[in-house]
Amino acid sequence: NAGVTQTPKFQVLKTGQSMTLQCAQDMNHNSMYWYRQDPGMGLRLIYYSASEGTTDKGEVPNGYNVSRLNKREFSLRLESAAPSQTSVYFCASSEGWEFPSNYGYTFGSGTRLTVV
Amino acid sequence: DAKTTQPNSMESNEEEPVHLPCNHSTISGTDYIHWYRQLPSQGPEYVIHGLTSNVNNRMASLAIAEDRKSSTLILHRATLRDAAVYYCILRDTLGGSQGNLIFGKGTKLSVKP
């Protein structure tokens, strides 16, 4: 009954360091997403994966890479972290990317990342 | 860009009904109206969605105007746990990238005891 699990929950990085945020879902969903949320803002889509083996850019992809490792897992990598990437990152999954009318998104609890 | 307009904030008293408005004057015939909410320090959670007819579930009701250019999320009896940011989002049923959820700033609902 885990839903969407994100690790780590908190992370502090120095400018220029790299790290990978992990996301896994146990609902057999085809589609997975990475969002970031800055203070006082709504969520912005970074990358998404409509199905296993595919990834596409969202609104704010610069500075990030993603990997859809398998159907369950979708990771987000920061190759050279910058202070502007300080944010809360949310992973989500959903069914029915091609026909979404009856399906909602399930979100993880987020990763709070600070880049100093 | 978000295609909906919501008030920045609203206040309600505990155990009273709350009506959260959303304007979406440029809605297309294939857009579903979705509502999500985000409690403090948590990820968003799905609340309800609809196309043309009013919808009810255990969390809330969704009232959709006849011309579909506006909708209202109704919480029948607000509790302190309903204090959250509520997002009204249009999601294209044609799917593909057009069906991705695009969030605006939402409405911050405060509930007073």
Tab-separated table of C-alpha atoms in Angstrom:
chain	number	residue	atom	x	y	z
A	1	ASN	CA	0.000	0.000	0.000
A	2	ALA	CA	3.012	2.291	-0.458
A	3	GLY	CA	1.907	4.141	-3.613
A	4	VAL	CA	4.764	6.395	-4.742
A	5	THR	CA	7.970	6.297	-2.706
A	6	GLN	CA	10.669	8.952	-3.003
A	7	THR	CA	14.165	8.872	-1.581
A	8	PRO	CA	15.807	10.701	0.020
A	9	LYS	CA	13.348	12.945	1.869
A	10	PHE	CA	15.947	15.635	2.531
A	11	GLN	CA	19.277	16.460	0.921
A	12	VAL	CA	21.832	19.265	1.091
A	13	LEU	CA	24.286	19.594	-1.779
A	14	LYS	CA	27.154	21.885	-2.509
A	15	THR	CA	27.164	23.771	-5.800
A	16	GLY	CA	28.579	21.556	-8.521
A	17	GLN	CA	27.847	18.247	-6.801
A	18	SER	CA	25.707	15.633	-8.473
A	19	MET	CA	22.968	13.431	-7.118
A	20	THR	CA	20.090	11.224	-8.161
A	21	LEU	CA	16.585	11.387	-6.742
A	22	GLN	CA	14.863	8.034	-6.712
A	23	CYS	CA	11.181	7.318	-7.271
A	24	ALA	CA	9.325	4.027	-7.292
A	25	GLN	CA	5.630	3.167	-7.620
A	26	ASP	CA	3.888	-0.109	-6.870
A	27	MET	CA	0.577	0.521	-8.651
A	28	ASN	CA	1.613	-0.843	-12.060
A	29	HIS	CA	1.156	2.608	-13.582
A	30	ASN	CA	2.498	3.249	-17.051
A	31	SER	CA	3.260	6.962	-16.698
A	32	MET	CA	5.584	8.728	-14.286
A	33	TYR	CA	6.459	12.383	-13.740
A	34	TRP	CA	8.898	14.674	-11.970
A	35	TYR	CA	7.776	18.091	-10.714
A	36	ARG	CA	9.490	20.804	-8.737
A	37	GLN	CA	7.811	23.262	-6.405
A	38	ASP	CA	9.336	26.541	-5.328
A	39	PRO	CA	8.021	28.644	-2.397
A	40	GLY	CA	4.604	30.138	-3.079
A	41	MET	CA	4.416	28.498	-6.490
A	42	GLY	CA	2.482	25.684	-8.019
A	43	LEU	CA	4.219	22.600	-9.311
A	44	ARG	CA	6.174	22.740	-12.565
A	45	LEU	CA	6.748	19.688	-14.715
A	46	ILE	CA	10.414	18.817	-15.272
A	47	TYR	CA	10.274	15.534	-17.200
A	48	TYR	CA	7.806	12.786	-17.756
A	49	SER	CA	7.767	9.226	-18.968
A	50	ALA	CA	4.596	8.216	-20.740
A	51	SER	CA	5.557	4.554	-20.670
A	52	GLU	CA	8.518	2.318	-19.956
A	53	GLY	CA	11.334	3.151	-22.334
A	54	THR	CA	10.243	6.709	-23.152
A	55	THR	CA	11.017	10.076	-21.581
A	56	ASP	CA	10.132	13.621	-22.601
A	57	LYS	CA	10.855	17.157	-21.454
A	58	GLY	CA	8.323	19.155	-19.495
A	59	GLU	CA	8.254	22.883	-18.735
A	60	VAL	CA	11.603	23.218	-16.928
A	61	PRO	CA	14.005	20.431	-18.007
A	62	ASN	CA	17.277	22.386	-18.087
A	63	GLY	CA	19.881	21.079	-15.649
A	64	TYR	CA	18.184	17.703	-15.200
A	65	ASN	CA	18.287	14.240	-16.711
A	66	VAL	CA	15.965	11.321	-16.119
A	67	SER	CA	16.023	7.559	-16.470
A	68	ARG	CA	13.039	5.240	-16.635
A	69	LEU	CA	14.811	2.240	-15.242
A	70	ASN	CA	11.815	-0.084	-15.514
A	71	LYS	CA	8.063	0.214	-15.162
A	72	ARG	CA	8.302	0.860	-11.423
A	73	GLU	CA	11.220	3.297	-11.210
A	74	PHE	CA	11.878	6.780	-12.576
A	75	SER	CA	14.967	8.659	-11.389
A	76	LEU	CA	15.910	12.334	-11.662
A	77	ARG	CA	19.581	13.311	-11.863
A	78	LEU	CA	21.231	16.643	-11.208
A	79	GLU	CA	24.650	16.482	-12.864
A	80	SER	CA	26.011	19.760	-11.473
A	81	ALA	CA	23.747	21.219	-8.833
A	82	ALA	CA	23.112	24.963	-8.733
A	83	PRO	CA	21.456	27.104	-6.020
A	84	SER	CA	18.569	27.733	-8.449
A	85	GLN	CA	17.721	24.046	-8.138
A	86	THR	CA	16.911	24.416	-4.459
A	87	SER	CA	13.329	23.223	-4.362
A	88	VAL	CA	10.952	20.487	-3.311
A	89	TYR	CA	10.782	17.700	-5.873
A	90	PHE	CA	7.723	15.535	-6.327
A	91	CYS	CA	7.401	12.336	-8.263
A	92	ALA	CA	4.012	11.161	-9.505
A	93	SER	CA	2.513	8.304	-11.460
A	94	SER	CA	-0.696	7.729	-13.364
A	95	GLU	CA	-2.488	5.283	-15.571
A	96	GLY	CA	-3.927	6.020	-18.956
A	97	TRP	CA	-1.536	8.541	-20.434
A	98	GLU	CA	-3.050	8.067	-23.846
A	99	PHE	CA	-6.598	8.096	-22.536
A	100	PRO	CA	-6.468	9.993	-19.256
A	101	SER	CA	-10.106	10.829	-18.806
A	102	ASN	CA	-10.737	8.554	-15.866
A	103	TYR	CA	-7.426	8.581	-14.073
A	104	GLY	CA	-5.792	10.801	-11.496
A	105	TYR	CA	-2.175	11.205	-10.483
A	106	THR	CA	-0.670	9.753	-7.315
A	107	PHE	CA	2.126	11.826	-5.825
A	108	GLY	CA	4.985	10.975	-3.520
A	109	SER	CA	5.694	12.946	-0.367
A	110	GLY	CA	8.577	14.874	-1.902
A	111	THR	CA	12.314	15.431	-1.595
A	112	ARG	CA	13.469	18.718	-0.090
A	113	LEU	CA	16.720	19.683	-1.791
A	114	THR	CA	18.945	22.572	-0.757
A	115	VAL	CA	21.941	23.572	-2.861
A	116	VAL	CA	24.437	25.821	-1.087
B	1	ASP	CA	0.456	27.889	-18.900
B	2	ALA	CA	-2.333	27.151	-16.465
B	3	LYS	CA	-5.677	27.682	-18.166
B	4	THR	CA	-7.660	28.306	-15.001
B	5	THR	CA	-8.178	31.269	-12.660
B	6	GLN	CA	-8.690	30.826	-8.933
B	7	PRO	CA	-8.714	33.224	-5.974
B	8	ASN	CA	-5.398	33.303	-4.164
B	9	SER	CA	-6.928	32.579	-0.772
B	10	MET	CA	-10.197	31.872	1.030
B	11	GLU	CA	-11.251	31.445	4.625
B	12	SER	CA	-13.877	29.205	6.110
B	13	ASN	CA	-15.214	28.289	9.514
B	14	GLU	CA	-15.010	24.734	10.728
B	15	GLU	CA	-18.088	22.586	10.017
B	16	GLU	CA	-19.439	25.058	7.461
B	17	PRO	CA	-19.637	24.406	3.702
B	18	VAL	CA	-16.921	25.812	1.462
B	19	HIS	CA	-17.336	26.731	-2.185
B	20	LEU	CA	-14.056	27.067	-4.082
B	21	PRO	CA	-14.524	28.734	-7.490
B	22	CYS	CA	-12.551	28.202	-10.666
B	23	ASN	CA	-12.860	30.014	-13.995
B	24	HIS	CA	-11.801	28.324	-17.208
B	25	SER	CA	-13.292	30.414	-19.967
B	26	THR	CA	-11.090	28.884	-22.700
B	27	ILE	CA	-11.967	25.287	-21.885
B	28	SER	CA	-12.163	22.996	-24.901
B	29	GLY	CA	-14.661	20.257	-25.499
B	30	THR	CA	-12.094	17.583	-24.647
B	31	ASP	CA	-10.890	19.073	-21.346
B	32	TYR	CA	-11.751	17.387	-18.088
B	33	ILE	CA	-11.820	19.538	-14.938
B	34	HIS	CA	-9.602	18.094	-12.228
B	35	TRP	CA	-9.169	19.200	-8.632
B	36	TYR	CA	-6.202	18.390	-6.458
B	37	ARG	CA	-5.270	19.592	-3.016
B	38	GLN	CA	-1.939	19.877	-1.244
B	39	LEU	CA	-1.771	19.739	2.522
B	40	PRO	CA	1.205	21.410	4.207
B	41	SER	CA	4.487	19.576	3.621
B	42	GLN	CA	2.822	16.888	1.498
B	43	GLY	CA	2.470	16.046	-2.155
B	44	PRO	CA	-0.748	16.905	-3.976
B	45	GLU	CA	-3.631	14.456	-3.754
B	46	TYR	CA	-6.437	13.875	-6.198
B	47	VAL	CA	-9.824	15.179	-5.060
B	48	ILE	CA	-12.317	14.889	-7.900
B	49	HIS	CA	-12.776	15.390	-11.626
B	50	GLY	CA	-15.626	15.816	-14.092
B	51	LEU	CA	-16.533	16.651	-17.675
B	52	THR	CA	-20.054	18.064	-17.885
B	53	SER	CA	-22.208	16.677	-15.126
B	54	ASN	CA	-21.911	17.414	-11.433
B	55	VAL	CA	-19.882	14.805	-9.574
B	56	ASN	CA	-19.850	13.597	-5.992
B	57	ASN	CA	-17.408	11.463	-4.069
B	58	ARG	CA	-16.510	10.882	-0.448
B	59	MET	CA	-14.234	13.917	-0.349
B	60	ALA	CA	-16.187	16.610	-2.182
B	61	SER	CA	-18.668	17.605	-4.860
B	62	LEU	CA	-17.904	19.276	-8.164
B	63	ALA	CA	-20.465	21.601	-9.695
B	64	ILE	CA	-19.860	22.452	-13.355
B	65	ALA	CA	-21.560	25.372	-15.047
B	66	GLU	CA	-23.758	24.563	-18.015
B	67	ASP	CA	-21.384	26.366	-20.401
B	68	ARG	CA	-18.415	24.685	-18.653
B	69	LYS	CA	-16.590	27.994	-18.341
B	70	SER	CA	-16.524	27.760	-14.580
B	71	SER	CA	-16.772	25.175	-11.837
B	72	THR	CA	-16.996	25.026	-8.062
B	73	LEU	CA	-15.477	22.548	-5.660
B	74	ILE	CA	-17.749	22.058	-2.672
B	75	LEU	CA	-16.574	20.786	0.690
B	76	HIS	CA	-19.793	20.096	2.560
B	77	ARG	CA	-18.441	20.477	6.094
B	78	ALA	CA	-14.963	21.922	6.365
B	79	THR	CA	-12.661	20.476	8.972
B	80	LEU	CA	-9.285	21.729	10.143
B	81	ARG	CA	-7.718	18.942	8.086
B	82	ASP	CA	-9.139	20.508	4.915
B	83	ALA	CA	-6.784	23.487	5.230
B	84	ALA	CA	-4.698	23.170	2.083
B	85	VAL	CA	-3.959	24.651	-1.320
B	86	TYR	CA	-6.605	23.578	-3.841
B	87	TYR	CA	-5.700	23.378	-7.514
B	88	CYS	CA	-8.195	23.446	-10.369
B	89	ILE	CA	-6.621	21.954	-13.511
B	90	LEU	CA	-7.840	21.226	-17.015
B	91	ARG	CA	-6.709	17.898	-18.412
B	92	ASP	CA	-7.138	17.111	-22.075
B	93	THR	CA	-8.834	13.778	-22.664
B	94	LEU	CA	-7.062	13.477	-25.993
B	95	GLY	CA	-4.133	12.425	-23.887
B	96	GLY	CA	-0.513	12.536	-24.805
B	97	SER	CA	1.489	15.493	-23.576
B	98	GLN	CA	-1.656	17.625	-23.707
B	99	GLY	CA	-3.035	15.467	-20.933
B	100	ASN	CA	-0.214	16.271	-18.523
B	101	LEU	CA	-1.251	18.071	-15.347
B	102	ILE	CA	-0.201	21.732	-15.443
B	103	PHE	CA	-0.524	23.407	-12.045
B	104	GLY	CA	-1.305	27.048	-11.360
B	105	LYS	CA	-0.916	28.692	-7.945
B	106	GLY	CA	-4.208	27.417	-6.592
B	107	THR	CA	-6.370	28.690	-3.739
B	108	LYS	CA	-5.043	28.546	-0.206
B	109	LEU	CA	-7.937	27.566	2.051
B	110	SER	CA	-7.741	28.436	5.733
B	111	VAL	CA	-10.194	26.853	8.165
B	112	LYS	CA	-10.913	28.563	11.450
B	113	PRO	CA	-12.047	26.616	14.518
